[in-house]
Coordinates of C-alpha atoms in Angstrom, one line a residue:
M1 CA 4.7 -14.5 0.3
A2 CA 3.2 -12.2 -2.0
V3 CA 2.6 -13.0 -5.6
Y4 CA 2.8 -10.1 -7.9
Y5 CA 1.9 -10.0 -11.9
P6 CA 1.8 -7.4 -14.0
V7 CA -1.8 -6.6 -16.2
L8 CA -2.0 -9.8 -18.6
S9 CA -4.2 -9.8 -21.4
Q10 CA -6.6 -13.0 -20.9
S11 CA -6.6 -13.7 -24.9
L12 CA -4.1 -16.6 -25.6
P13 CA 0.0 -15.5 -26.8
A14 CA 1.0 -16.3 -30.0
R15 CA 2.6 -19.8 -30.7
G16 CA 6.2 -20.0 -29.6
S17 CA 5.9 -17.0 -26.9
C18 CA 4.1 -16.4 -23.7
Y19 CA 3.3 -13.0 -21.8
F20 CA 5.9 -12.3 -19.1
P21 CA 5.9 -10.4 -15.7
L22 CA 6.5 -6.7 -15.2
S23 CA 10.4 -7.3 -14.0
Y24 CA 11.0 -9.2 -17.1
C25 CA 9.7 -6.2 -19.2
I26 CA 11.8 -3.9 -21.2
R27 CA 11.7 0.0 -21.5
D28 CA 10.4 1.4 -24.5
S29 CA 13.2 3.6 -25.9
K30 CA 11.0 6.1 -27.6
R31 CA 7.7 6.4 -25.0
R32 CA 10.6 6.3 -22.2
R33 CA 8.3 3.5 -19.9
R34 CA 7.7 0.2 -19.3
S35 CA 5.5 -1.9 -21.2
N36 CA 2.8 -3.3 -19.5
I37 CA 2.7 -6.4 -21.7
V38 CA 5.6 -8.4 -23.3
F39 CA 6.3 -11.4 -25.3
A40 CA 9.2 -14.1 -24.4
S41 CA 11.0 -16.8 -25.8
N42 CA 9.7 -20.3 -25.0
E43 CA 12.6 -20.8 -22.6
K44 CA 11.8 -17.7 -20.8
C45 CA 8.4 -18.9 -20.7
N46 CA 9.1 -22.2 -19.6
T47 CA 10.8 -20.6 -16.7
L48 CA 7.9 -18.3 -15.7
N49 CA 5.4 -21.9 -15.6
V50 CA 7.9 -23.8 -13.3
K51 CA 7.7 -21.2 -11.1
V52 CA 4.0 -20.7 -11.0
D53 CA 4.0 -24.6 -10.9
K54 CA 6.3 -24.5 -7.8
L55 CA 4.2 -22.1 -6.1
L56 CA 1.4 -24.3 -6.8
D57 CA 2.9 -27.5 -5.2
R58 CA 3.7 -25.4 -1.9
I59 CA -0.3 -25.2 -1.7
K60 CA -1.6 -27.5 0.8
W61 CA -4.8 -28.6 -1.0
D62 CA -7.2 -30.5 0.7
D63 CA -8.3 -34.5 -0.6
K64 CA -10.4 -32.5 -3.4
G65 CA -7.8 -30.5 -4.3
L66 CA -9.2 -27.0 -3.1
A67 CA -8.1 -24.5 -0.7
V68 CA -10.3 -21.1 0.4
A69 CA -9.2 -17.8 -1.2
I70 CA -11.1 -14.7 0.5
A71 CA -11.1 -11.7 -2.1
Q72 CA -10.5 -8.3 -0.2
N73 CA -10.2 -4.7 -1.2
V74 CA -7.1 -3.3 -1.5
D75 CA -7.8 -0.1 -0.4
T76 CA -10.6 -0.3 2.3
G77 CA -9.6 -3.5 3.9
A78 CA -13.1 -4.6 3.7
V79 CA -13.5 -8.9 2.7
L80 CA -15.5 -8.9 0.0
M81 CA -16.6 -12.5 -0.4
Q82 CA -14.9 -16.2 -0.2
G83 CA -14.9 -19.4 -2.2
F84 CA -12.9 -22.3 -3.5
I85 CA -10.3 -22.9 -5.6
N86 CA -8.1 -25.2 -7.0
R87 CA -4.8 -24.9 -9.4
E88 CA -6.5 -24.2 -12.1
A89 CA -8.1 -21.6 -10.9
L90 CA -5.4 -19.9 -8.8
S91 CA -3.1 -20.4 -12.0
T92 CA -5.9 -18.7 -13.8
T93 CA -6.5 -15.3 -11.2
I94 CA -2.5 -15.1 -11.7
T95 CA -2.7 -14.8 -15.2
S96 CA -6.0 -13.0 -16.2
R97 CA -5.6 -10.7 -13.0
K98 CA -9.2 -11.5 -12.2
A99 CA -10.3 -13.3 -8.8
T100 CA -11.4 -16.9 -10.3
F101 CA -12.7 -19.7 -8.0
Y102 CA -14.2 -23.1 -8.7
S103 CA -17.7 -23.8 -8.3
R104 CA -18.0 -27.4 -6.3
S105 CA -21.8 -27.5 -7.5
R106 CA -21.2 -27.5 -11.4
S107 CA -17.7 -28.9 -10.7
T108 CA -16.3 -26.0 -13.2
L109 CA -13.8 -22.6 -12.9
W110 CA -15.9 -18.9 -12.5
T111 CA -14.6 -15.6 -12.8
K112 CA -16.0 -13.4 -10.4
G113 CA -17.9 -10.6 -12.7
E114 CA -18.4 -12.9 -15.7
T115 CA -22.0 -12.3 -15.7
S116 CA -22.5 -8.9 -13.9
K117 CA -19.3 -7.7 -15.2
N118 CA -18.6 -6.7 -11.8
Y119 CA -15.1 -7.9 -11.7
I120 CA -12.7 -8.2 -8.7
N121 CA -9.2 -6.8 -10.2
V122 CA -6.4 -8.5 -8.2
H123 CA -3.5 -6.4 -7.6
D124 CA -1.8 -9.3 -5.4
I125 CA -2.1 -12.6 -3.9
Y126 CA -1.0 -13.7 -0.5
L127 CA -0.7 -17.1 1.0
D128 CA -1.5 -17.8 4.9
C129 CA 1.3 -19.0 7.1
D130 CA 0.6 -22.7 6.6
N131 CA -0.1 -22.2 3.0
D132 CA -3.6 -23.7 2.9
S133 CA -5.9 -20.3 2.6
I134 CA -5.4 -17.5 0.2
I135 CA -6.1 -13.9 -0.4
Y136 CA -6.9 -12.2 -3.4
L137 CA -6.2 -8.4 -3.1
G138 CA -7.6 -5.8 -5.3
T139 CA -10.3 -3.3 -6.2
P140 CA -13.8 -4.4 -7.2
D141 CA -15.6 -3.0 -10.3
G142 CA -18.7 -3.0 -8.8
P143 CA -21.2 -4.7 -5.8
T144 CA -19.8 -7.7 -4.9
C145 CA -22.7 -9.6 -3.5
H146 CA -25.5 -11.5 -5.8
T147 CA -28.0 -8.9 -3.8
G148 CA -25.9 -5.9 -5.1
S149 CA -24.3 -5.0 -1.2
E150 CA -20.9 -3.6 -1.4
T151 CA -19.7 -7.1 0.3
C152 CA -21.6 -10.4 0.9
Y153 CA -20.6 -10.0 4.7
Y154 CA -23.7 -7.7 6.1
T155 CA -25.3 -9.9 8.5
S156 CA -24.0 -9.3 11.9
V157 CA -24.2 -12.3 14.4
F158 CA -24.9 -9.7 17.5
D159 CA -27.9 -8.5 15.2
Q160 CA -29.3 -11.7 14.7
L161 CA -29.1 -12.5 18.3
N162 CA -31.0 -9.0 19.3
D163 CA -34.1 -10.3 16.7
E164 CA -32.6 -7.5 14.1
E165 CA -32.9 -7.8 10.5
A166 CA -29.8 -7.9 8.3
A167 CA -29.5 -4.7 6.2
G168 CA -27.4 -4.5 3.0
S169 CA -26.2 -1.5 4.0
K170 CA -24.8 -2.4 7.3
L171 CA -21.6 -3.7 6.3
A172 CA -18.4 -5.1 8.1
S173 CA -16.5 -2.0 8.0
T174 CA -13.3 -1.0 9.7
T175 CA -13.1 1.7 12.4
L176 CA -12.4 4.2 9.6
Y177 CA -15.0 3.1 7.3
S178 CA -17.6 3.0 10.2
L179 CA -16.6 6.6 11.0
E180 CA -17.2 7.3 6.7
S181 CA -20.8 5.5 7.6
T182 CA -21.9 7.6 10.2
I183 CA -20.8 10.9 8.7
S184 CA -22.7 9.8 5.6
K185 CA -25.6 9.0 8.1
R186 CA -25.8 12.5 9.5
K187 CA -25.5 14.1 6.0
E188 CA -28.3 12.0 4.8
E189 CA -30.1 14.0 7.9
L190 CA -30.0 17.0 7.2
T191 CA -33.2 17.1 5.5
V192 CA -34.9 16.0 8.2
P193 CA -36.1 18.8 10.4
Q194 CA -33.8 18.7 13.5
E195 CA -35.4 18.6 16.9
G196 CA -32.9 20.4 19.9
K197 CA -29.4 20.8 19.7
P198 CA -27.9 20.1 16.8
S199 CA -25.2 17.2 16.6
W200 CA -21.1 18.6 16.2
T201 CA -21.1 16.6 12.9
R202 CA -24.4 18.1 11.6
R203 CA -22.8 21.8 12.2
L204 CA -19.8 21.2 10.5
L205 CA -21.9 20.0 7.4
T206 CA -23.9 22.9 7.6
D207 CA -21.0 25.4 8.0
D208 CA -17.9 25.5 5.7
S209 CA -16.0 28.0 7.2
L210 CA -16.3 26.4 10.7
L211 CA -15.6 23.1 9.2
C212 CA -12.1 25.0 7.5
S213 CA -11.2 26.6 10.5
K214 CA -11.5 23.4 12.2
I215 CA -9.2 21.4 10.1
R216 CA -6.7 24.3 10.4
E217 CA -7.1 24.2 14.0
E218 CA -6.6 20.7 14.2
A219 CA -3.5 20.0 11.8
D220 CA -1.9 23.1 13.9
E221 CA -2.4 21.1 17.2
L222 CA -1.0 17.8 15.5
C223 CA 2.3 19.4 14.2
R224 CA 2.8 21.5 18.0
T225 CA 2.5 18.0 19.2
L226 CA 5.9 17.2 17.4
E227 CA 7.3 20.6 17.7
E228 CA 6.7 20.7 21.9
K229 CA 7.5 17.3 21.9
E230 CA 4.0 16.1 23.6
E231 CA 3.1 12.4 24.4
N232 CA 2.3 10.0 21.7
S233 CA -1.0 9.2 23.1
R234 CA -1.7 13.2 22.1
T235 CA -0.2 13.0 18.8
A236 CA -3.1 10.0 18.4
S237 CA -5.9 12.1 19.6
E238 CA -4.9 15.0 17.7
M239 CA -4.8 13.1 14.4
A240 CA -7.7 11.6 15.3
D241 CA -9.2 15.1 15.2
V242 CA -7.6 15.6 11.6
L243 CA -9.2 12.5 10.6
Y244 CA -12.3 12.9 11.7
H245 CA -12.7 16.8 10.4
S246 CA -11.3 16.1 7.2
M247 CA -13.7 13.2 6.5
V248 CA -16.6 15.7 7.1
L249 CA -15.5 17.7 4.4
L250 CA -14.7 14.7 2.1
S251 CA -18.2 13.8 2.6
K252 CA -19.2 17.6 1.7
R253 CA -17.4 16.9 -1.3
D254 CA -19.2 13.7 -2.1
V255 CA -15.4 11.9 -2.4
K256 CA -14.7 8.7 -0.5
F257 CA -12.1 7.9 1.7
E258 CA -11.0 5.0 -0.9
D259 CA -10.7 7.4 -3.5
V260 CA -8.0 9.0 -1.6
L261 CA -6.8 5.5 -0.6
E262 CA -6.6 4.8 -4.5
V263 CA -4.5 7.7 -4.9
L264 CA -2.3 7.0 -2.4
R265 CA -1.4 3.5 -3.5
K266 CA -1.0 4.7 -7.2
R267 CA 1.9 7.2 -5.6
F268 CA 3.9 3.7 -4.3
S269 CA 5.6 3.4 -7.4
Q270 CA 6.9 6.8 -8.0
S271 CA 9.0 9.4 -5.8
G272 CA 7.2 12.1 -4.1
I273 CA 9.4 14.7 -6.0
E274 CA 8.4 12.8 -9.1
E275 CA 4.6 12.7 -8.4
K276 CA 4.6 16.2 -7.4
N277 CA 6.1 17.7 -10.4
N278 CA 3.9 15.4 -12.5
R279 CA 0.8 17.1 -10.5
T280 CA 2.5 20.7 -11.4
K281 CA 2.4 19.6 -15.1
Q282 CA -1.2 18.4 -15.4
E283 CA -2.1 21.8 -13.7

């Protein structure tokens, strides 16, 4: 089950009122948009508090009143960090939209980024099927790990077994981001003289015309799998080619795939026609 609240202020509301979820917000007739924050009556505030309390009651807290919370990047899918939470930590995360945990060593709440300013901005919260662990799905403002690494997970067990040292640049990545990392390494290697035949990625990175022609070619072949009713496996293969060549272009333009996914996520709440019209006006 997912819990979704709007961006809420961290300051306390005025007496006799409280912050309220987006679904209860009213539209501003002059600006023609929905307010991010509204103040509600005590009656509605109490209703919200009851809902939050019921949610917290459903979680299977351990004998110390704690549960595990995992912070995950909403765009890349990367697992950023893991910590413990209690009722107050989860309630604070719901209202502040900043990933908040409970420190067992200090017996107090702490918000990720309160010192470094590298907050994790929570977009959604998920409970697992047993209601005993939680995922904070959000976007980080900077490196999550205190070491400066993007996530706290950069030590491969198999590397350790092979007596290889952990490297902060090697992260627990999904297939897509492993590919992006490989392309990025090939780009860095362009400054090193090439011995022998260059890799295909290196050729693409050094030849704009070749790269663009391949993207157009692969996109056409993808469309033909539909037009000519080819096997589904063929469609998957052609889409893989489109993704790979397009990601090489992104690398040349210094654009991360995460940036692309962020654009897509922001379009979820509006129709494609509306989004396209807004793009035309901005241009």
